[in-house]
Coordinates of C-alpha atoms in Angstrom, one line a residue:
Chain A
M1 CA 12.2 3.6 -16.4
R2 CA 11.6 6.7 -14.4
Y3 CA 8.3 5.3 -13.0
L4 CA 10.0 2.1 -12.0
L5 CA 12.6 4.1 -10.2
Q6 CA 9.8 5.9 -8.4
Y7 CA 8.3 2.7 -7.2
V8 CA 11.7 1.3 -6.1
A9 CA 12.3 4.5 -4.1
C10 CA 8.9 4.3 -2.6
F11 CA 9.5 0.7 -1.5
F12 CA 12.8 1.7 0.1
A13 CA 11.3 4.8 1.7
F14 CA 8.5 2.8 3.3
F15 CA 10.7 0.1 4.8
S16 CA 13.4 2.5 6.0
A17 CA 10.9 4.8 7.6
G18 CA 9.5 1.8 9.4
F19 CA 13.0 0.7 10.4
L20 CA 13.9 4.1 11.7
I21 CA 10.7 4.4 13.8
A22 CA 11.2 0.9 15.1
A23 CA 14.8 1.6 16.0
T24 CA 13.9 4.8 17.9
W25 CA 11.3 3.1 20.1
T26 CA 13.0 -0.3 20.8
D27 CA 15.4 -0.8 23.7
C28 CA 18.4 -2.6 22.4
W29 CA 20.9 0.0 21.2
M30 CA 23.6 -1.7 23.0
V31 CA 23.8 -5.1 24.5
N32 CA 26.3 -6.7 26.8
A33 CA 29.0 -8.6 25.0
D34 CA 29.2 -12.4 25.1
D35 CA 32.5 -12.6 26.9
S36 CA 31.1 -11.0 30.0
L37 CA 30.0 -13.9 32.2
E38 CA 26.4 -13.1 32.6
V39 CA 23.2 -15.2 32.6
S40 CA 21.1 -12.3 31.5
T41 CA 21.0 -10.0 28.5
K42 CA 21.4 -6.4 29.3
C43 CA 20.0 -4.1 26.7
R44 CA 20.2 -0.3 26.9
G45 CA 18.1 1.8 24.6
L46 CA 17.3 5.4 24.2
W47 CA 14.5 5.4 26.7
W48 CA 14.7 2.2 28.7
E49 CA 17.2 -0.2 30.1
C50 CA 16.1 -3.8 30.2
V51 CA 17.5 -7.0 31.6
T52 CA 16.3 -10.3 30.4
N53 CA 17.0 -13.4 32.3
V54 CA 18.1 -16.0 29.8
F55 CA 16.7 -18.9 31.8
D56 CA 13.2 -17.9 32.9
G57 CA 12.6 -15.2 30.4
I58 CA 11.6 -12.5 32.8
Q59 CA 12.3 -9.1 31.5
T60 CA 12.8 -6.3 33.9
C61 CA 12.8 -2.8 32.5
D62 CA 13.8 0.4 34.1
E63 CA 13.1 3.8 32.6
Y64 CA 15.8 6.4 32.6
D65 CA 15.3 9.3 34.9
S66 CA 13.2 12.3 33.9
I67 CA 14.0 14.2 30.8
F68 CA 15.5 17.0 32.7
A69 CA 17.8 14.9 34.7
E70 CA 21.5 14.6 33.9
H71 CA 21.9 12.4 30.8
P72 CA 25.0 11.8 28.8
L73 CA 25.2 14.0 25.8
K74 CA 25.4 11.0 23.5
L75 CA 22.0 9.8 24.6
V76 CA 20.3 13.2 24.3
L77 CA 21.8 13.9 20.9
T78 CA 21.0 10.5 19.5
R79 CA 17.4 10.8 20.7
A80 CA 17.0 14.2 19.0
M81 CA 18.6 12.9 15.8
M82 CA 16.5 9.8 15.6
I83 CA 13.3 11.7 16.2
T84 CA 14.2 14.2 13.5
A85 CA 15.0 11.3 11.2
D86 CA 11.7 9.7 11.9
I87 CA 9.8 12.9 11.1
L88 CA 11.7 13.6 8.0
A89 CA 11.5 10.1 6.7
G90 CA 7.8 9.9 7.4
F91 CA 7.1 13.2 5.8
G92 CA 9.3 12.3 2.8
F93 CA 7.4 9.0 2.3
A94 CA 4.0 10.6 2.6
F95 CA 5.0 13.3 0.1
L96 CA 6.4 10.8 -2.3
L97 CA 3.1 9.0 -2.4
L98 CA 1.5 12.2 -3.8
G99 CA 4.2 12.4 -6.4
L100 CA 3.9 8.8 -7.6
N101 CA 2.8 8.4 -11.1
C102 CA -0.1 6.0 -10.4
V103 CA -1.8 8.4 -7.9
K104 CA -4.3 10.7 -9.4
F105 CA -3.0 13.9 -7.9
L106 CA -2.3 16.8 -10.2
T107 CA -2.3 14.6 -13.2
D108 CA -2.4 17.6 -15.5
E109 CA 0.9 18.9 -14.4
P110 CA 3.6 16.2 -14.7
T111 CA 6.4 18.8 -13.9
I112 CA 4.9 19.6 -10.5
K113 CA 4.6 15.9 -9.8
L114 CA 8.2 15.5 -10.7
R115 CA 9.1 18.3 -8.4
I116 CA 7.2 16.7 -5.6
C117 CA 9.2 13.6 -6.1
L118 CA 12.4 15.6 -6.1
V119 CA 11.5 17.4 -2.8
S120 CA 10.6 14.2 -1.1
G121 CA 13.8 12.7 -2.4
V122 CA 15.8 15.5 -0.9
T123 CA 13.9 15.1 2.4
L124 CA 14.7 11.4 2.5
F125 CA 18.3 12.1 1.6
I126 CA 18.6 14.5 4.5
A127 CA 16.9 12.1 6.8
G128 CA 19.1 9.2 5.8
M129 CA 22.5 10.8 5.2
C130 CA 23.2 14.3 6.1
F131 CA 22.1 14.8 9.6
P132 CA 20.1 12.5 11.7
G133 CA 19.8 8.9 10.8
L134 CA 23.2 7.6 9.7
I135 CA 25.2 10.0 11.8
G136 CA 23.0 9.4 14.8
S137 CA 23.2 5.6 14.7
V138 CA 26.8 5.4 13.6
W139 CA 27.9 7.9 16.2
Y140 CA 26.2 5.9 18.9
A141 CA 27.8 2.8 17.6
L142 CA 31.2 4.5 17.5
G143 CA 30.7 5.7 21.1
V144 CA 30.0 2.1 22.1
Y145 CA 33.0 0.8 20.2
V146 CA 35.4 3.4 21.6
E147 CA 34.2 2.8 25.1
R148 CA 34.7 -0.9 24.8
S149 CA 38.1 -0.7 23.1
S150 CA 39.4 1.7 25.7
L151 CA 38.3 -0.7 28.4
V152 CA 40.1 -3.5 26.6
L153 CA 43.2 -1.4 26.1
H154 CA 43.5 -0.7 29.7
N155 CA 43.0 -4.4 30.5
V156 CA 39.8 -3.7 32.4
F157 CA 37.6 -6.8 32.3
L158 CA 35.4 -6.0 35.2
G159 CA 31.9 -4.6 34.8
I160 CA 29.8 -4.8 31.8
Q161 CA 31.2 -4.3 28.3
Y162 CA 28.7 -3.5 25.6
K163 CA 28.5 -4.1 21.9
F164 CA 25.9 -2.9 19.3
G165 CA 22.4 -4.2 19.8
W166 CA 19.8 -4.9 17.1
S167 CA 18.1 -1.6 17.4
C168 CA 21.3 0.1 16.4
W169 CA 21.6 -2.2 13.4
L170 CA 18.0 -1.4 12.6
G171 CA 18.7 2.3 12.7
M172 CA 21.6 1.9 10.4
A173 CA 19.7 -0.2 7.9
G174 CA 16.8 2.3 8.0
S175 CA 19.0 5.3 7.4
L176 CA 20.9 3.5 4.6
G177 CA 17.5 2.7 3.0
C178 CA 16.5 6.4 3.3
F179 CA 19.8 7.4 1.8
L180 CA 19.3 5.0 -1.1
S181 CA 15.8 6.1 -1.9
G182 CA 16.8 9.7 -1.7
A183 CA 19.6 9.1 -4.0
V184 CA 17.3 7.2 -6.5
L185 CA 14.8 10.0 -6.3
T186 CA 17.2 12.8 -6.9
C187 CA 20.2 11.6 -8.9
C188 CA 18.8 8.7 -10.9
M189 CA 15.6 10.6 -11.8
Y190 CA 17.8 13.3 -13.1
L191 CA 20.0 10.9 -15.0
F192 CA 17.0 9.2 -16.6
R193 CA 15.0 12.4 -17.2
D194 CA 15.2 12.2 -21.0
V195 CA 13.9 8.6 -21.3
G196 CA 10.4 9.2 -20.1
S197 CA 9.7 12.9 -19.7
G198 CA 9.7 13.5 -23.4
R199 CA 11.2 16.6 -24.9
F200 CA 8.9 17.8 -27.6
Y201 CA 11.4 18.0 -30.4
S202 CA 12.3 14.4 -30.9
P203 CA 9.7 12.4 -32.8
N204 CA 10.4 9.4 -30.5
S205 CA 9.4 11.3 -27.4
L206 CA 6.4 12.8 -29.2
R207 CA 5.0 9.3 -29.8
K208 CA 5.6 8.5 -26.2
M209 CA 3.8 11.6 -25.1
Y210 CA 0.8 10.9 -27.2
S211 CA 0.7 7.2 -26.9
P212 CA -1.6 7.1 -23.9
A213 CA -4.1 9.4 -25.6
G214 CA -3.8 7.4 -28.8
T215 CA -4.5 4.1 -27.2
T216 CA -7.5 5.4 -25.3
V217 CA -9.0 6.7 -28.6
A218 CA -8.3 3.4 -30.3
N219 CA -9.9 1.6 -27.4
T220 CA -13.1 3.6 -27.6
Y221 CA -13.3 3.3 -31.3
Y222 CA -12.5 -0.2 -31.9
P223 CA -12.6 -2.1 -28.7
S224 CA -14.1 -5.2 -30.4
S225 CA -11.3 -6.0 -32.7
Q226 CA -8.7 -6.1 -30.0
T227 CA -10.5 -8.2 -27.4
A228 CA -12.0 -10.4 -30.0
T229 CA -8.7 -11.3 -31.6
A230 CA -7.3 -11.9 -28.2
K231 CA -10.2 -14.2 -27.5
I232 CA -9.8 -16.1 -30.7
S233 CA -6.1 -16.5 -30.4
E234 CA -6.7 -18.3 -27.2
G235 CA -7.6 -21.3 -29.2
P236 CA -10.5 -23.7 -28.8
G237 CA -10.6 -23.7 -25.0
P238 CA -13.6 -24.8 -22.9
E239 CA -15.3 -21.4 -23.7
L240 CA -15.1 -21.8 -27.5
S241 CA -16.4 -25.4 -27.5
S242 CA -19.8 -24.7 -26.0
A243 CA -21.5 -21.3 -26.0
P244 CA -19.3 -19.0 -28.0
V245 CA -19.9 -20.6 -31.3
E246 CA -23.1 -18.7 -31.6
L247 CA -21.3 -15.6 -30.4
L248 CA -18.9 -16.0 -33.3
L249 CA -21.7 -16.5 -35.7
G250 CA -23.5 -13.4 -34.5
G251 CA -20.3 -11.6 -34.8
S252 CA -19.9 -12.4 -38.4
T253 CA -23.4 -11.4 -39.4
N254 CA -23.7 -8.2 -37.5
L255 CA -20.2 -6.9 -37.6
N256 CA -20.8 -4.0 -39.9
A257 CA -23.8 -2.8 -37.9
S258 CA -21.9 -2.9 -34.7
I259 CA -19.1 -0.8 -36.3
E260 CA -21.7 1.8 -37.1
S261 CA -23.3 2.0 -33.7
E262 CA -20.1 1.8 -31.8
S263 CA -18.4 4.6 -33.6
L264 CA -21.4 6.8 -33.1
S265 CA -21.6 6.2 -29.4
A266 CA -17.9 6.6 -28.8
K267 CA -17.4 9.4 -31.2
T268 CA -18.5 12.3 -28.9
A269 CA -16.3 11.1 -26.0
S270 CA -13.3 10.7 -28.1
V271 CA -13.8 14.1 -29.8
R272 CA -14.0 15.7 -26.4
R273 CA -10.9 14.0 -25.3
E274 CA -9.1 15.0 -28.4
G275 CA -10.0 18.6 -27.9
K276 CA -8.7 18.6 -24.4
L277 CA -5.5 17.0 -25.6
L278 CA -5.0 19.6 -28.3
R279 CA -5.7 22.4 -25.8
R280 CA -3.1 21.0 -23.5
F281 CA -0.7 20.6 -26.4
S282 CA -1.0 24.2 -27.5
Q283 CA -0.7 25.4 -23.9
H284 CA 2.5 23.4 -23.6
C285 CA 3.8 24.9 -26.9
R286 CA 3.1 28.4 -25.7
Q287 CA 5.0 27.7 -22.6
K288 CA 8.0 26.3 -24.4
R289 CA 7.8 28.9 -27.2
I290 CA 7.8 26.4 -30.0
P291 CA 7.4 28.1 -33.4
Q292 CA 4.0 27.9 -35.1
D293 CA 5.0 26.0 -38.3
R294 CA 6.5 23.3 -36.3
I295 CA 3.3 22.9 -34.3
M296 CA 1.2 22.7 -37.5
A297 CA 3.5 20.0 -38.9
R298 CA 3.2 18.1 -35.7
K299 CA -0.6 18.2 -35.7
N300 CA -0.8 17.1 -39.2
K301 CA 1.4 14.2 -38.5
I302 CA -0.7 13.2 -35.6
S303 CA -3.9 13.2 -37.6
N304 CA -2.2 11.2 -40.3
L305 CA -1.2 8.6 -37.8
R306 CA -4.8 8.4 -36.4
Q307 CA -6.2 7.9 -39.9
R308 CA -3.8 5.1 -40.6
Q309 CA -4.7 3.6 -37.3
R310 CA -8.4 3.6 -38.1
H311 CA -7.9 2.0 -41.5
G312 CA -5.6 -0.6 -39.9
T313 CA -8.2 -1.6 -37.4
I314 CA -10.9 -1.8 -40.0
N315 CA -8.7 -4.2 -42.0
S316 CA -8.1 -6.3 -39.0
R317 CA -11.9 -6.4 -38.6
W318 CA -12.2 -8.2 -41.9
Q319 CA -9.5 -10.5 -40.9
L320 CA -11.4 -11.2 -37.8
Q321 CA -14.4 -12.2 -39.7
M322 CA -12.4 -14.7 -41.8
V323 CA -10.9 -16.2 -38.7
S324 CA -14.2 -16.6 -37.0
E325 CA -15.6 -18.4 -40.0
V326 CA -12.7 -20.8 -40.2
R327 CA -13.0 -21.5 -36.5
C328 CA -16.7 -22.2 -37.0
R329 CA -15.9 -24.8 -39.7
R330 CA -13.3 -26.4 -37.5
A331 CA -15.9 -26.7 -34.7
G332 CA -17.8 -29.0 -37.1
F333 CA -20.8 -26.8 -37.8
G334 CA -22.6 -27.0 -41.0
E335 CA -20.5 -29.7 -42.6
Chain B
M1 CA -20.4 5.2 -7.5
A2 CA -19.3 7.0 -4.5
N3 CA -16.9 9.9 -5.0
A4 CA -13.2 9.6 -4.5
G5 CA -13.2 11.7 -1.3
L6 CA -15.4 9.3 0.5
Q7 CA -13.2 6.4 -0.6
L8 CA -10.1 8.3 0.6
L9 CA -11.7 9.1 3.9
G10 CA -12.8 5.5 4.4
Y11 CA -9.3 4.3 3.5
F12 CA -7.6 6.5 6.0
L13 CA -10.1 5.6 8.7
A14 CA -9.5 2.0 8.1
L15 CA -5.8 2.4 8.0
G16 CA -5.9 4.2 11.3
G17 CA -8.0 1.4 12.7
W18 CA -5.6 -1.2 11.4
V19 CA -2.7 0.5 13.1
G20 CA -4.8 0.7 16.3
T21 CA -5.5 -3.1 16.0
I22 CA -1.8 -3.8 15.8
C23 CA -1.1 -1.6 18.8
S24 CA -3.9 -3.2 20.9
A25 CA -2.7 -6.7 20.0
A26 CA 0.8 -5.8 21.0
L27 CA 0.0 -3.9 24.2
P28 CA 0.3 -5.9 27.5
Q29 CA -2.5 -4.0 29.2
W30 CA -5.5 -6.2 28.3
K31 CA -6.5 -6.5 32.0
Q32 CA -5.0 -4.7 35.0
S33 CA -5.3 -5.3 38.6
S34 CA -8.3 -3.5 40.2
Y35 CA -8.1 -1.4 43.2
A36 CA -11.8 -1.7 43.9
G37 CA -13.0 -2.5 47.4
D38 CA -10.5 -2.7 50.2
A39 CA -7.7 -4.3 48.2
I40 CA -5.3 -1.4 48.0
I41 CA -2.0 -2.7 46.7
T42 CA 0.1 0.3 45.8
A43 CA 3.5 -1.4 45.6
V44 CA 2.9 -3.5 42.6
G45 CA 0.5 -3.0 39.7
L46 CA -0.2 -6.1 37.7
Y47 CA -1.3 -6.3 34.2
E48 CA -1.7 -8.9 31.6
G49 CA -1.9 -9.0 27.9
L50 CA -2.2 -11.5 25.1
W51 CA 1.4 -12.3 25.0
M52 CA 2.9 -11.4 28.4
S53 CA 2.0 -10.6 31.9
C54 CA 3.8 -7.7 33.6
A55 CA 4.3 -6.3 37.1
S56 CA 5.1 -2.6 37.5
Q57 CA 6.8 -1.8 40.7
S58 CA 6.4 1.5 42.5
T59 CA 10.1 2.1 42.0
G60 CA 9.5 2.5 38.3
Q61 CA 10.7 -0.9 37.2
V62 CA 8.6 -3.0 35.0
Q63 CA 8.9 -6.8 35.0
C64 CA 7.5 -8.7 32.1
K65 CA 7.3 -12.4 31.4
L66 CA 5.9 -14.1 28.3
H67 CA 3.2 -16.6 28.8
D68 CA 4.8 -19.9 29.4
S69 CA 3.0 -22.6 27.4
L70 CA 0.8 -22.1 24.4
L71 CA -1.4 -25.1 25.1
S72 CA -2.1 -24.4 28.8
L73 CA -3.6 -21.0 28.2
D74 CA -7.2 -20.2 28.7
V75 CA -9.6 -20.7 25.8
H76 CA -10.6 -17.1 25.6
L77 CA -7.0 -16.0 25.5
Q78 CA -6.1 -18.3 22.7
T79 CA -9.2 -17.3 20.7
S80 CA -8.5 -13.6 21.2
R81 CA -5.0 -14.1 20.0
A82 CA -6.1 -16.0 16.9
L83 CA -8.8 -13.4 16.1
M84 CA -6.4 -10.5 16.5
V85 CA -3.8 -12.1 14.3
V86 CA -6.5 -12.9 11.7
S87 CA -7.7 -9.4 11.9
I88 CA -4.3 -7.9 11.4
L89 CA -3.7 -10.1 8.4
M90 CA -7.1 -9.2 6.9
G91 CA -6.4 -5.6 7.4
F92 CA -3.1 -5.9 5.7
V93 CA -4.6 -7.5 2.6
G94 CA -7.4 -4.9 2.7
V95 CA -4.9 -2.1 2.8
I96 CA -3.2 -3.4 -0.4
V97 CA -6.4 -4.4 -2.2
S98 CA -8.3 -1.2 -1.6
V99 CA -5.3 0.9 -2.8
V100 CA -5.8 -0.9 -6.2
G101 CA -9.5 -0.3 -6.1
M102 CA -9.6 3.3 -5.1
K103 CA -10.4 6.0 -7.6
C104 CA -7.3 8.1 -6.8
T105 CA -5.0 5.5 -8.3
K106 CA -4.5 4.8 -12.0
V107 CA -4.4 1.0 -11.7
G108 CA -7.1 -0.6 -13.8
D109 CA -8.6 2.7 -14.8
E110 CA -10.0 1.4 -18.1
N111 CA -12.6 -0.8 -16.3
P112 CA -14.3 1.3 -13.6
V113 CA -16.8 -1.3 -12.7
V114 CA -14.2 -3.9 -11.9
K115 CA -12.1 -1.2 -10.1
S116 CA -15.0 -0.3 -7.8
R117 CA -15.7 -3.9 -7.1
I118 CA -12.1 -4.3 -6.0
A119 CA -12.6 -1.3 -3.7
V120 CA -15.7 -3.0 -2.3
A121 CA -13.7 -6.1 -1.8
G122 CA -11.1 -4.1 0.2
G123 CA -14.0 -2.6 2.2
V124 CA -15.4 -6.0 3.0
L125 CA -12.0 -7.2 4.1
F126 CA -11.8 -4.2 6.5
L127 CA -15.3 -5.0 7.8
I128 CA -14.3 -8.6 8.5
A129 CA -11.1 -7.4 10.2
G130 CA -13.0 -5.0 12.3
L131 CA -15.5 -7.7 13.3
C132 CA -12.7 -10.0 14.3
T133 CA -11.1 -7.3 16.5
L134 CA -14.5 -6.5 18.0
T135 CA -15.2 -10.2 18.8
A136 CA -11.8 -10.7 20.3
V137 CA -11.9 -7.6 22.5
S138 CA -15.5 -8.1 23.6
W139 CA -14.9 -11.7 24.4
Y140 CA -11.9 -10.9 26.5
A141 CA -13.9 -8.1 28.2
T142 CA -16.7 -10.5 29.0
Q143 CA -14.3 -12.9 30.5
V144 CA -12.8 -10.2 32.7
T145 CA -16.2 -9.0 33.8
Y146 CA -17.2 -12.6 34.6
E147 CA -14.1 -13.1 36.7
F148 CA -14.5 -9.8 38.5
F149 CA -18.1 -10.6 39.6
N150 CA -17.4 -14.2 40.4
P151 CA -17.6 -14.5 44.2
N152 CA -15.0 -17.2 44.2
T153 CA -12.3 -14.8 43.0
P154 CA -10.3 -13.5 45.9
V155 CA -10.8 -9.7 46.4
N156 CA -7.2 -8.8 45.9
A157 CA -6.8 -10.8 42.7
R158 CA -9.4 -9.0 40.7
Y159 CA -8.7 -7.5 37.3
E160 CA -10.5 -4.9 35.3
F161 CA -10.4 -3.6 31.8
G162 CA -7.0 -2.3 30.6
S163 CA -6.2 0.4 28.1
A164 CA -5.6 -2.1 25.3
L165 CA -9.2 -3.1 25.4
F166 CA -10.4 0.5 24.8
V167 CA -7.8 0.9 22.0
G168 CA -9.1 -2.3 20.5
W169 CA -12.7 -1.1 20.6
A170 CA -11.8 2.2 19.0
A171 CA -9.7 0.4 16.4
A172 CA -12.5 -2.0 15.6
S173 CA -15.1 0.8 15.1
L174 CA -12.7 2.8 13.0
T175 CA -11.9 -0.1 10.8
M176 CA -15.6 -1.0 10.3
L177 CA -16.5 2.6 9.6
G178 CA -13.7 2.9 7.0
G179 CA -14.7 -0.4 5.5
S180 CA -18.3 0.6 5.2
F181 CA -17.3 3.8 3.5
L182 CA -15.2 1.8 1.0
C183 CA -18.2 -0.4 0.5
C184 CA -20.2 2.7 -0.6
S185 CA -18.3 2.6 -3.9
C186 CA -20.3 -0.5 -4.9
P187 CA -21.5 0.1 -8.5
T188 CA -25.2 0.8 -8.8
P189 CA -27.3 -1.4 -11.2
T190 CA -27.4 1.3 -13.9
E191 CA -23.7 1.8 -13.8
E192 CA -23.2 -1.9 -13.9
R193 CA -25.4 -2.2 -16.9
R194 CA -23.6 0.6 -18.6
G195 CA -20.3 -1.0 -17.8
Q196 CA -21.5 -4.3 -19.1
Q197 CA -22.7 -2.7 -22.3
H198 CA -19.2 -1.3 -22.7
Y199 CA -17.8 -4.7 -22.1
R200 CA -20.2 -6.3 -24.5
Q201 CA -19.3 -3.8 -27.1
S202 CA -15.8 -5.0 -26.8
Q203 CA -16.7 -8.5 -27.7
P204 CA -17.4 -9.8 -31.2
S205 CA -20.9 -11.0 -30.2
T206 CA -23.9 -9.0 -31.1
A207 CA -26.1 -10.7 -28.5
R208 CA -27.0 -7.3 -27.3
E209 CA -30.2 -7.4 -29.3
P210 CA -32.3 -10.4 -28.6
N211 CA -34.2 -10.3 -31.9
V212 CA -30.9 -10.3 -33.8
K213 CA -29.9 -13.4 -31.9
M214 CA -33.2 -15.1 -32.6
S215 CA -33.0 -14.4 -36.3
S216 CA -29.5 -15.6 -36.5
S217 CA -30.0 -18.9 -34.7
P218 CA -32.1 -20.7 -37.4
I219 CA -29.6 -20.1 -40.1
R220 CA -26.7 -21.2 -38.1
G221 CA -25.8 -23.9 -40.4
E222 CA -25.8 -21.8 -43.5
Q223 CA -23.6 -19.3 -41.8
C224 CA -20.9 -21.7 -41.1
L225 CA -20.8 -22.9 -44.6

């Protein structure tokens, strides 16, 4: 659940950062309203003012005066806010990528990874909500609205009246997305922290903690049983009908030998992995100050589980042999 | 297999190249009016891109107009457009594919050979994208040069290379460089053999040893009974 939330937040962060950047550099923050009798679209942005003729499609753009010239306060502040929002959102997104579960960066320290996520969440939250994004775009929109409504109030219908352009909408959408992803990364990850992070005391979370290690060990020990059963359960497809009959036969003769050689070759790797795991486990226990007897009980339980797993797979190996023979007969061999 | 650092470097180079490709395709300055010779027009600077032609006045205004009809355009313009769009699409797919294939992600970790092959596929996509960009930009540049040195072109209607062309060349070389770095993660034959052994171990067959297979084949009938 927590990892899913991370990906959702990453998705939102990517698109909203893109939206914010696009909104900053496009030129349609306000556009002339329909009810003004014009044959051209007048767009005003943060940097340029463009007039597009509706009929022949010629677009004429004019840059505002130099940065140091007199500008309305609204424009300058919106520029500053949007650029801040861009930087914060981009930084938050890039930082979030490092904190994602599927990226191999600081894999040994999940807490640090979690904190990276949290920091980027706060950054995105700030970018979206608190200061620049939403306030910038909404403030600009409000300014446009107030200007227009005051004109209407005074019954002034001359000159150009403006409404929000698509860049303004884009900015609002981007900041909303930033806000959402920041909220997901901070609040929701906090709410769901017990589901995945695994406190060591509950047996359920312990199994979760150890399940990746357990599965890898099982894979190296008995890879054949799993894939083979998967292959057989596919049924007599085109593969089974032609070549794999002899594969199955070979499998049934040489199965025991293959068990021997496989476990020998995989044993060293798995032992090494197990040792690393135990080291990490004891380090964790030292950090959390878990009492010694509890640790011993845990270790015993784990080794019991492993043993049972091993026996279980060997059993399924025999079942596999039976299945393969039956399949062979069904294919019409030797009858 | 190449190390993860090289892959990462290649990925970011190619990503930068892809962004550069997008910029160069969108920019209107593929060719701009030349001031060579005695044609000194200072009031208006003309430039033309894949999608629009612009005139920048000396007063600071810029007038742009989209190209009118798709079918009446020159061949080289249409080809460049198509190649650039194809290149951007290829680059997009490459960005996604090579993320899956790179070593710094956990996706498909249990099968490193397949993973590195995916990375190589991403690299090849980037290479193709870079080649497309290079072709488009160079073709356009050839056409501009041809028109410039054509004696029938009036002196004050000559164009020369614009900035988007240079951006395009840089982007193409970056993309191709990144793609070739990603291609370095191609699994060597020994690793492939090792990986295949691992794969074969995970199958019920014992066809690993040829003599075992030979001995088992004559008694096939008995086995099934």
